[in-house]
Amino acid sequence: NGPEPLRYTNLSPGTYRFLMQARNGDGQWSSQATSAAITISQPFYKQIWFVILLLTLIAYIFYALYRYIAQRQYFSKLEAEIVYRTSELTASEQKYRVLVETMNEGIAVIDQNGKYIFVNYRFSEMIGYSTEELLGMKTEIIEFDRKWTDEHLSQIESSERILNNKNGKEFHVIISPRPLLNAAGDYQGCFGVFTDITQRKKVEQSLQESNER
């Protein structure tokens, strides 16, 4: 029938000696037994280096999981804070825009090349051009030197001017100008507040004419 395999299970790691003795067909045993040394190594998953590696890997997984959760919480809070701040800024911007657009004075902002970059509704109404027509248009209504000192800034005063609107009609304004400077003090443009005093000038002229009669 052929040799049958021998199986030994659940042997602890270590060195074993396997003794073999043969028997012939007449039932006689060999006088000497043959031996063989067998070494059973400890499984890798029971060795100290594997245990240390496994513990290190588990610790790293927990640490990575902790960092991931912490970062998710941080970015969630940050995102919520950004949304809140953005909504606050948007609301604030809308309030200031409504204030600027509904005030009785005209406001114009001019860049360093002398072109309009912002005007409110009242200024457009004064000058007779639409906002779309004014933006990018070059103007000399307000002009400043390119070099500034604190002394120069303190000497800026409002002044009365006679301007012409789109149709050539004159109107009187008080212009309160201010340069726009960067952190280095370089000229970046200017803005002005325009107060229409045409009606006041007409009243003053009428009174003057009445007194001269």
Coordinates of C-alpha atoms in Angstrom, one line a residue:
N1 CA 0.0 0.0 0.0
G2 CA 3.0 2.3 0.2
P3 CA 4.3 4.4 3.1
E4 CA 1.9 6.4 5.2
P5 CA 2.8 9.9 6.3
L6 CA 3.2 10.6 9.9
R7 CA 1.6 13.8 11.3
Y8 CA 2.2 15.4 14.7
T9 CA 0.1 18.5 15.5
N10 CA 0.3 21.2 18.2
L11 CA 4.0 20.6 18.8
S12 CA 5.6 23.5 20.7
P13 CA 8.6 25.2 19.1
G14 CA 11.9 23.4 19.8
T15 CA 14.2 20.6 18.7
Y16 CA 12.9 17.0 18.5
R17 CA 14.6 13.7 17.7
F18 CA 12.6 11.2 15.7
L19 CA 13.6 7.6 16.2
M20 CA 12.7 5.0 13.5
Q21 CA 13.0 1.2 13.7
A22 CA 12.1 -1.1 10.8
R23 CA 10.5 -4.5 10.8
N24 CA 10.8 -7.0 8.0
G25 CA 8.1 -9.3 6.6
D26 CA 9.0 -12.0 9.1
G27 CA 8.3 -9.7 11.9
Q28 CA 11.8 -9.2 13.0
W29 CA 12.9 -5.6 14.1
S30 CA 16.1 -4.0 13.1
S31 CA 18.7 -4.1 15.9
Q32 CA 19.4 -0.4 15.7
A33 CA 17.0 2.5 15.4
T34 CA 17.6 5.3 13.0
S35 CA 17.2 8.8 14.4
A36 CA 16.6 12.2 12.8
A37 CA 16.7 15.6 14.5
I38 CA 13.7 17.9 13.8
T39 CA 13.6 21.6 14.7
I40 CA 10.3 23.4 14.8
S41 CA 10.8 27.1 14.7
Q42 CA 8.5 29.5 16.4
P43 CA 5.9 31.0 14.0
F44 CA 6.7 34.5 12.8
Y45 CA 3.6 35.9 14.4
K46 CA 4.8 34.8 17.8
Q47 CA 8.3 36.3 17.4
I48 CA 9.2 39.4 19.3
W49 CA 10.0 41.5 16.3
F50 CA 6.6 40.8 14.7
V51 CA 4.8 41.7 18.0
I52 CA 6.7 45.0 18.2
L53 CA 6.0 45.7 14.6
L54 CA 2.3 44.9 15.0
L55 CA 2.0 47.1 18.1
T56 CA 3.7 49.9 16.3
L57 CA 1.4 49.6 13.4
I58 CA -1.7 49.5 15.6
A59 CA -0.4 52.6 17.5
Y60 CA 0.2 54.4 14.2
I61 CA -3.3 53.5 12.9
F62 CA -4.8 54.9 16.1
Y63 CA -2.7 58.0 15.9
A64 CA -3.6 58.6 12.2
L65 CA -7.2 58.1 13.0
Y66 CA -7.0 60.6 15.9
R67 CA -5.3 63.1 13.6
Y68 CA -7.9 62.6 10.9
I69 CA -10.7 63.1 13.3
A70 CA -9.0 66.2 14.9
Q71 CA -8.3 67.7 11.5
R72 CA -11.9 67.1 10.4
Q73 CA -13.2 68.8 13.5
Y74 CA -10.7 71.7 13.0
F75 CA -11.6 72.2 9.4
S76 CA -15.3 71.9 10.1
K77 CA -15.0 74.6 12.7
L78 CA -12.8 76.7 10.4
E79 CA -15.3 76.3 7.6
A80 CA -18.2 77.3 9.8
E81 CA -16.1 80.3 11.0
I82 CA -15.4 81.4 7.4
V83 CA -19.0 81.1 6.5
Y84 CA -20.0 83.1 9.5
R85 CA -17.4 85.8 8.9
T86 CA -18.2 85.9 5.2
S87 CA -21.9 86.4 5.9
E88 CA -21.0 89.1 8.4
L89 CA -18.8 90.9 5.8
T90 CA -21.4 90.5 3.1
A91 CA -24.1 92.0 5.4
S92 CA -21.8 94.8 6.4
E93 CA -20.8 95.4 2.8
Q94 CA -24.4 95.6 1.8
K95 CA -25.2 98.1 4.6
Y96 CA -22.3 100.3 3.5
R97 CA -23.3 100.0 -0.2
V98 CA -26.8 101.0 0.6
L99 CA -25.5 103.9 2.7
V100 CA -23.1 105.1 -0.1
E101 CA -25.7 104.7 -2.8
T102 CA -28.5 106.6 -1.0
M103 CA -26.4 109.5 0.5
N104 CA -27.0 113.0 -0.8
E105 CA -23.4 113.5 -1.7
G106 CA -21.7 112.2 -4.8
I107 CA -18.7 109.9 -4.3
A108 CA -16.1 109.1 -6.9
V109 CA -12.9 107.0 -6.6
I110 CA -10.2 107.5 -9.2
D111 CA -7.1 105.3 -9.8
Q112 CA -3.5 106.4 -10.3
N113 CA -4.1 106.7 -14.0
G114 CA -6.9 109.3 -13.5
K115 CA -9.8 106.8 -14.4
Y116 CA -13.0 106.3 -12.4
I117 CA -13.1 103.0 -10.6
F118 CA -16.1 103.7 -8.5
V119 CA -19.0 106.2 -8.5
N120 CA -22.2 106.2 -6.5
Y121 CA -25.7 107.0 -7.9
R122 CA -25.7 110.6 -6.7
F123 CA -22.4 111.4 -8.5
S124 CA -23.7 109.8 -11.7
E125 CA -26.9 111.9 -11.4
M126 CA -24.8 115.1 -10.9
I127 CA -22.5 114.5 -13.8
G128 CA -25.2 113.2 -16.2
Y129 CA -23.4 110.0 -17.1
S130 CA -24.5 106.5 -16.2
T131 CA -22.3 104.4 -13.9
E132 CA -21.3 102.2 -16.8
E133 CA -20.2 105.2 -18.9
L134 CA -18.1 106.7 -16.1
L135 CA -16.2 103.5 -15.0
G136 CA -12.9 103.6 -16.9
M137 CA -13.4 107.1 -18.1
K138 CA -10.4 109.4 -17.7
T139 CA -11.0 112.6 -15.7
E140 CA -9.2 115.6 -14.3
I141 CA -11.8 116.6 -11.7
I142 CA -9.4 115.7 -8.9
E143 CA -5.7 115.8 -9.3
F144 CA -2.9 115.3 -6.8
D145 CA 0.9 115.3 -6.9
R146 CA 2.5 111.8 -6.8
K147 CA 4.7 112.5 -3.7
W148 CA 3.1 113.1 -0.3
T149 CA 4.2 113.9 3.2
D150 CA 2.1 114.3 6.4
E151 CA 2.4 118.0 6.0
H152 CA 0.8 117.8 2.5
L153 CA -2.0 115.6 3.8
S154 CA -2.8 118.1 6.6
Q155 CA -3.1 120.9 4.1
I156 CA -5.8 119.3 1.9
E157 CA -8.9 121.4 2.0
S158 CA -12.3 121.3 0.4
S159 CA -12.9 123.7 -2.5
E160 CA -15.7 125.0 -4.6
R161 CA -15.7 124.2 -8.2
I162 CA -18.0 124.8 -11.2
L163 CA -18.4 121.6 -13.3
N164 CA -20.2 120.8 -16.5
N165 CA -22.5 117.8 -16.8
K166 CA -22.8 115.6 -19.9
N167 CA -25.2 118.1 -21.5
G168 CA -22.8 121.1 -20.8
K169 CA -25.0 122.5 -18.0
E170 CA -23.0 124.1 -15.2
F171 CA -23.4 123.1 -11.6
H172 CA -21.7 124.2 -8.4
V173 CA -20.1 121.7 -6.0
I174 CA -17.9 121.6 -3.0
I175 CA -15.2 118.9 -3.5
S176 CA -13.6 117.3 -0.4
P177 CA -10.7 115.3 -1.9
R178 CA -8.3 112.7 -0.4
P179 CA -5.4 110.8 -1.9
L180 CA -5.2 107.1 -1.6
L181 CA -1.7 105.9 -0.6
N182 CA -0.3 102.5 -0.1
A183 CA 1.8 101.4 3.0
A184 CA 4.9 102.9 1.5
G185 CA 3.2 106.3 0.9
D186 CA 3.0 105.9 -2.9
Y187 CA 0.1 107.5 -4.7
Q188 CA -2.5 104.9 -5.7
G189 CA -5.4 107.2 -6.7
C190 CA -7.8 109.4 -4.9
F191 CA -11.4 109.8 -3.9
G192 CA -13.7 112.8 -3.5
V193 CA -17.0 113.7 -1.9
F194 CA -19.0 116.1 -4.1
T195 CA -21.7 118.2 -2.5
D196 CA -24.0 120.0 -4.9
I197 CA -24.5 123.6 -3.9
T198 CA -26.1 124.8 -7.1
Q199 CA -29.4 125.7 -5.4
R200 CA -27.6 127.5 -2.7
K201 CA -25.6 129.6 -5.2
K202 CA -28.9 130.5 -7.0
V203 CA -30.4 131.7 -3.7
E204 CA -27.2 133.7 -2.9
Q205 CA -27.3 135.3 -6.3
S206 CA -30.9 136.2 -6.0
L207 CA -30.3 137.9 -2.6
Q208 CA -27.3 139.7 -4.0
E209 CA -29.4 141.0 -7.0
S210 CA -32.2 142.0 -4.7
N211 CA -29.8 144.0 -2.5
E212 CA -28.4 145.8 -5.5
R213 CA -31.8 147.2 -6.5

